[in-house]
mmCIF file of C-alpha atoms in Angstrom:
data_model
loop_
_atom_site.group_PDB
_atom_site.id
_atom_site.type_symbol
_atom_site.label_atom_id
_atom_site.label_comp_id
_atom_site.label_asym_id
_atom_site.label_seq_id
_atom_site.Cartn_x
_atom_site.Cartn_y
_atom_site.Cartn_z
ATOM 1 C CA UNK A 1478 1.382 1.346 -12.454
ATOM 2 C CA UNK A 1479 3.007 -1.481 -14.390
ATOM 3 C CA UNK A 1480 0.180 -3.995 -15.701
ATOM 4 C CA UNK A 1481 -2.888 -2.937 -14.278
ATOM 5 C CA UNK A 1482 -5.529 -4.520 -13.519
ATOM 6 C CA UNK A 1483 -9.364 -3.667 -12.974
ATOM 7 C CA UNK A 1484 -9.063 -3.374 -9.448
ATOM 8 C CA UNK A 1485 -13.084 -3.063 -8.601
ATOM 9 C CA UNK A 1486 -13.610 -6.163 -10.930
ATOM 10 C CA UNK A 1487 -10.680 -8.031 -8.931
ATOM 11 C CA UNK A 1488 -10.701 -6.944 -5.319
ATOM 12 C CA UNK A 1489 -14.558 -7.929 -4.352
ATOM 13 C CA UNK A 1490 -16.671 -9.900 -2.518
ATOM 14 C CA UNK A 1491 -14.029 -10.724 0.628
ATOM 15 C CA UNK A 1492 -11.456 -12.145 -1.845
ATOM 16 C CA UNK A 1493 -9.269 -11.404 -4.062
ATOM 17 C CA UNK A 1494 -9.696 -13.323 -7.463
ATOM 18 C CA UNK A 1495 -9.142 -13.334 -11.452
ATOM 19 C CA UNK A 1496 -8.709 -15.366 -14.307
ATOM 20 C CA UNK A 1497 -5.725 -16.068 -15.007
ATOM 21 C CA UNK A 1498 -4.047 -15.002 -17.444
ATOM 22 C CA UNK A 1499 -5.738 -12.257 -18.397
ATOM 23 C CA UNK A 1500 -7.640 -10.514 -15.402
ATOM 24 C CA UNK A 1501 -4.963 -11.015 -12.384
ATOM 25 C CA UNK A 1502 -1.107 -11.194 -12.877
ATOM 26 C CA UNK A 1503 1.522 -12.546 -9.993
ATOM 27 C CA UNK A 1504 2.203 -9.166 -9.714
ATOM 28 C CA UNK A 1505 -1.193 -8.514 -8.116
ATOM 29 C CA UNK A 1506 -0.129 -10.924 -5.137
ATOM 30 C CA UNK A 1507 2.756 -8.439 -4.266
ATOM 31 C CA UNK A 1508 0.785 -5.610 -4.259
ATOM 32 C CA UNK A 1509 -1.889 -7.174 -2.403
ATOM 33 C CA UNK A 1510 0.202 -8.328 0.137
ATOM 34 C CA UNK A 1511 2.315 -4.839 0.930
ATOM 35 C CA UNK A 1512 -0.863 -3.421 1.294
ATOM 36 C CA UNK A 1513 -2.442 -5.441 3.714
ATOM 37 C CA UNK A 1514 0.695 -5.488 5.754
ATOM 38 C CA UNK A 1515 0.086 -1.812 6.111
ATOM 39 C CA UNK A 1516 -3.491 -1.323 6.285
ATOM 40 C CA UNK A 1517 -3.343 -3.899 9.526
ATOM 41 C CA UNK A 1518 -0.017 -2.526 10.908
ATOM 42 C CA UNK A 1519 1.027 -6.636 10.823
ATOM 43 C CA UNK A 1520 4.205 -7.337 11.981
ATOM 44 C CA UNK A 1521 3.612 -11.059 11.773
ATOM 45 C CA UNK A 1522 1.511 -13.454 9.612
ATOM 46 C CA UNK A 1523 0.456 -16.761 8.777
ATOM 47 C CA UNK A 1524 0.260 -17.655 5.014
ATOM 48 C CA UNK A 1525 -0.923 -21.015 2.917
ATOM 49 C CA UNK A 1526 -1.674 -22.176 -0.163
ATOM 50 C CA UNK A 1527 -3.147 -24.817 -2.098
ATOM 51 C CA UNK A 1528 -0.650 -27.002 -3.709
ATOM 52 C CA UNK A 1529 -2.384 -26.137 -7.763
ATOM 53 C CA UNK A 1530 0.879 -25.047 -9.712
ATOM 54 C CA UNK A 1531 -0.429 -21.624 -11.254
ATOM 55 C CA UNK A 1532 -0.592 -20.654 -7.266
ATOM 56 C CA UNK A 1533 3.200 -21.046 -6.794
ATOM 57 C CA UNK A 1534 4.517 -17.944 -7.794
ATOM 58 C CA UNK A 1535 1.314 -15.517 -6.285
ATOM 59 C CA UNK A 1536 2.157 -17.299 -3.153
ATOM 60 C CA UNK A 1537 6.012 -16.342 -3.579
ATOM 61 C CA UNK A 1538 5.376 -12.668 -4.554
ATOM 62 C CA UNK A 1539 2.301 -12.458 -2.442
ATOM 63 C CA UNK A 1540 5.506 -13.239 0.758
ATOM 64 C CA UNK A 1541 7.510 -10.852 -0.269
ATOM 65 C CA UNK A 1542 5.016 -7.716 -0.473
ATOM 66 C CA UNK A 1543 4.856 -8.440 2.842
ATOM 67 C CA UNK A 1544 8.133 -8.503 4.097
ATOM 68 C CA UNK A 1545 8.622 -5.729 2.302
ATOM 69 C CA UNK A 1546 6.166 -3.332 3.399
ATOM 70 C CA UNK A 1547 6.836 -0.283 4.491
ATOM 71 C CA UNK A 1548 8.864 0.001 7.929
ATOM 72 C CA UNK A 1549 6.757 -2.634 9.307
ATOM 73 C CA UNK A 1550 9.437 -5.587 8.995
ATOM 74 C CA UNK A 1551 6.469 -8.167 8.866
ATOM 75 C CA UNK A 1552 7.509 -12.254 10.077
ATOM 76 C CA UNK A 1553 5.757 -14.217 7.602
ATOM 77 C CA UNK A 1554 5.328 -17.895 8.663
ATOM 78 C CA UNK A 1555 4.887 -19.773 5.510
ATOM 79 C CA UNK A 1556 2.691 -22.853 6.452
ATOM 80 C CA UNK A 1557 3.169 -24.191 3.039
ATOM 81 C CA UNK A 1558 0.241 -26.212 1.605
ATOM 82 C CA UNK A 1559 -2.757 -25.907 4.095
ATOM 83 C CA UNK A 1560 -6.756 -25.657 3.935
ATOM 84 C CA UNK A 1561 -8.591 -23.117 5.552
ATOM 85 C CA UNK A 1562 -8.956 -24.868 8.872
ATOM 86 C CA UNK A 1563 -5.377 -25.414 8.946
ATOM 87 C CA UNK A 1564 -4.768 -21.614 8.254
ATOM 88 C CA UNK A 1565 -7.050 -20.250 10.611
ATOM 89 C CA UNK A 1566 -5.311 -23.115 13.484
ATOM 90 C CA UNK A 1567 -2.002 -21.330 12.491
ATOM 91 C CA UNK A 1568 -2.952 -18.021 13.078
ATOM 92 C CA UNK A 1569 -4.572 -19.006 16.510
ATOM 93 C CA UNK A 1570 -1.200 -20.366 17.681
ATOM 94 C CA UNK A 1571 1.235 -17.823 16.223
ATOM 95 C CA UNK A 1572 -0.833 -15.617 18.837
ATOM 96 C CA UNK A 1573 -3.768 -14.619 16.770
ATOM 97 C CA UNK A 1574 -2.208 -13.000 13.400
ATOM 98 C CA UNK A 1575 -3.914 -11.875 10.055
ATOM 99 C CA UNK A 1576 -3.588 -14.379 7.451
ATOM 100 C CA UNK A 1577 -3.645 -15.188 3.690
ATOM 101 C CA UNK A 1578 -4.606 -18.247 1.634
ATOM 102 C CA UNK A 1579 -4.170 -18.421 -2.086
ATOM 103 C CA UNK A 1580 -5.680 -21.148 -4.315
ATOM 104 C CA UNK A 1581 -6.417 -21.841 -7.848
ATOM 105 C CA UNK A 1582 -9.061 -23.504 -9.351
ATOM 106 C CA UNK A 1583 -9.822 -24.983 -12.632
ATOM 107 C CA UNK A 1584 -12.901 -24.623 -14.292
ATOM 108 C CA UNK A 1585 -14.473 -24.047 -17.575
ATOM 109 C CA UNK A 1586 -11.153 -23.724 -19.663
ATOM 110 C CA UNK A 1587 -9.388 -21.461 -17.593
ATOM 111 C CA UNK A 1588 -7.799 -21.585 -13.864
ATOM 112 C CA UNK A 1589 -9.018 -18.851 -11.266
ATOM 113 C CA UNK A 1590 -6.483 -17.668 -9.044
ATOM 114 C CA UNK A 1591 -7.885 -16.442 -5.239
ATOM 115 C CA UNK A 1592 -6.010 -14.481 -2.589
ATOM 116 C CA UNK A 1593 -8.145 -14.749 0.551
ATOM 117 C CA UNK A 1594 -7.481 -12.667 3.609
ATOM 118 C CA UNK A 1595 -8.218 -12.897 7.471
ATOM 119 C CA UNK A 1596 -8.012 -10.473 10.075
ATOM 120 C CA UNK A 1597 -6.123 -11.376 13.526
ATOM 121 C CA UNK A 1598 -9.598 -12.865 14.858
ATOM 122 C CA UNK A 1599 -9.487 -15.279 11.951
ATOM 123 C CA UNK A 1600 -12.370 -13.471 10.119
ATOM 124 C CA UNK A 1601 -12.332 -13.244 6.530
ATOM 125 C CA UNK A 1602 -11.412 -9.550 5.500
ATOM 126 C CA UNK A 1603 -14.706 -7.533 4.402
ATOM 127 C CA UNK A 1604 -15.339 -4.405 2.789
ATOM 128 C CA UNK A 1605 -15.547 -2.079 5.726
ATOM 129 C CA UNK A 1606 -12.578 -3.537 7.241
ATOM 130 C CA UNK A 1607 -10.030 -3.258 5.268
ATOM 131 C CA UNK A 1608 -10.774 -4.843 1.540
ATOM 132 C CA UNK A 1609 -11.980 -1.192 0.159
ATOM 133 C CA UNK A 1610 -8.710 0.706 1.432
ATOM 134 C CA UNK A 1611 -6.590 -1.993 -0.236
ATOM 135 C CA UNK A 1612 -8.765 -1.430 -3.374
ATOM 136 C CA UNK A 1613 -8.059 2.007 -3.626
ATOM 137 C CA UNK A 1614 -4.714 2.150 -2.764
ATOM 138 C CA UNK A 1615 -3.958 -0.432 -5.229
ATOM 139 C CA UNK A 1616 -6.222 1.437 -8.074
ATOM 140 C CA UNK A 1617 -4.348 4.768 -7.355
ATOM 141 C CA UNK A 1618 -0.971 3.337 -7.069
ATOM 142 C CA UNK A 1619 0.069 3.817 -3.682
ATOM 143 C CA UNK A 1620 1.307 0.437 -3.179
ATOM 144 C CA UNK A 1621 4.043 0.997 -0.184
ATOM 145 C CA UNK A 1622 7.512 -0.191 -0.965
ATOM 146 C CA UNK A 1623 10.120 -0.586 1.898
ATOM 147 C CA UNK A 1624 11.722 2.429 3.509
ATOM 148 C CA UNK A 1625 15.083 0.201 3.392
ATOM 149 C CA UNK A 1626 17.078 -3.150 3.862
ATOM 150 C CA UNK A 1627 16.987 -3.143 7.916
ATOM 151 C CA UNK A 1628 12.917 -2.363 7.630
ATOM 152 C CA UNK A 1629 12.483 -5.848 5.972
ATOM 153 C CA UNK A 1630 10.731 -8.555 7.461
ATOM 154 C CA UNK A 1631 11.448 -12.256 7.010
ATOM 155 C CA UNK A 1632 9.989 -15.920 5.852
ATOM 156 C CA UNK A 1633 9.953 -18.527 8.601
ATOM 157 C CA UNK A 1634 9.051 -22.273 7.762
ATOM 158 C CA UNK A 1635 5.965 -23.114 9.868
ATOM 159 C CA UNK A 1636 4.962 -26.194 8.218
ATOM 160 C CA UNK A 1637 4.931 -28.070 11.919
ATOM 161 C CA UNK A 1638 1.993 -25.575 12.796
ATOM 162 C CA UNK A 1639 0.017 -27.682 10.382
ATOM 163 C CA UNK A 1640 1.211 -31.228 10.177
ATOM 164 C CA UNK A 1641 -0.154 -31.649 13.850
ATOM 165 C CA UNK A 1642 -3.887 -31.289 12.363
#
């Protein structure tokens, strides 16, 4: 694996989350994202993020692990900037999908970048259902990479999904 990172020290308590630099790289958001594509079988989901500019480019590579996992050709909808409530709203009216939110925050000197996830029922990912698979399948470098071109999935602008709120 390219870059590691300490994956029990990142990918804990519901969340993914590092300093960054230094503990978490962009990278981590593509990874993270393939990953949970395949450990839900997702063909669709809703992602947001907070509109911090350190959380630009997980939120980019954290879209494209997922349309590129596997054979699984996932639909993101990219809600663009959205809170949690707005998130978990989405994913109720895209027909109850998992979901992602990544934020950063700033604190004591250095920013804190957080990939949260959410099953289809809109409840935040835990340990025993799916958070420790993703761990280890990111810590032995089985992170799955598409099978081709026509197995890719796609980014669809769902902004209006959370303007209405």
């Amino acid at each position: 694996m390219l870059n590691p990172i300490d994956t029990d020290a990142v990918i804990r308590d519901g969340r993914v989350a590092g300093a960054f630099p230094g503990e978490i790289h962009e990278s981590v958001a593509w990874w993270v994202a393939a990953c949970f594509v395949v450990v839900c079988r997702a063909r669709q989901m809703a992602v947001a993020h907070d509109s911090h500019p350190a959380t630009d480019e997980f939120y980019q590579r954290f879209c494209q692990g997922a349309i590129n996992a596997e054979h699984f050709g996932c639909q993101v909808s990219n809600l663009g900037t959205a809170d949690e409530v707005q998130l978990l709203h989405a994913m109720k009216e895209l027909g109850g999908v998992p979901g992602a939110l990544l934020t950063t925050t700033d604190g004591g000197g250095r920013q804190t970048v957080t990939i949260r996830l959410y099953d289809a029922a809109c409840r935040p990912v835990t340990e025993d259902t799916c958070l420790a698979r993703l761990r280890e399948m990111i810590a032995s470098d089985r992170v799955p990479i598409p099978v081709n071109g026509q197995a890719k999935g796609r980014i669809t602008e769902r902004r209006d999904l959370v303007e209405t709120l």
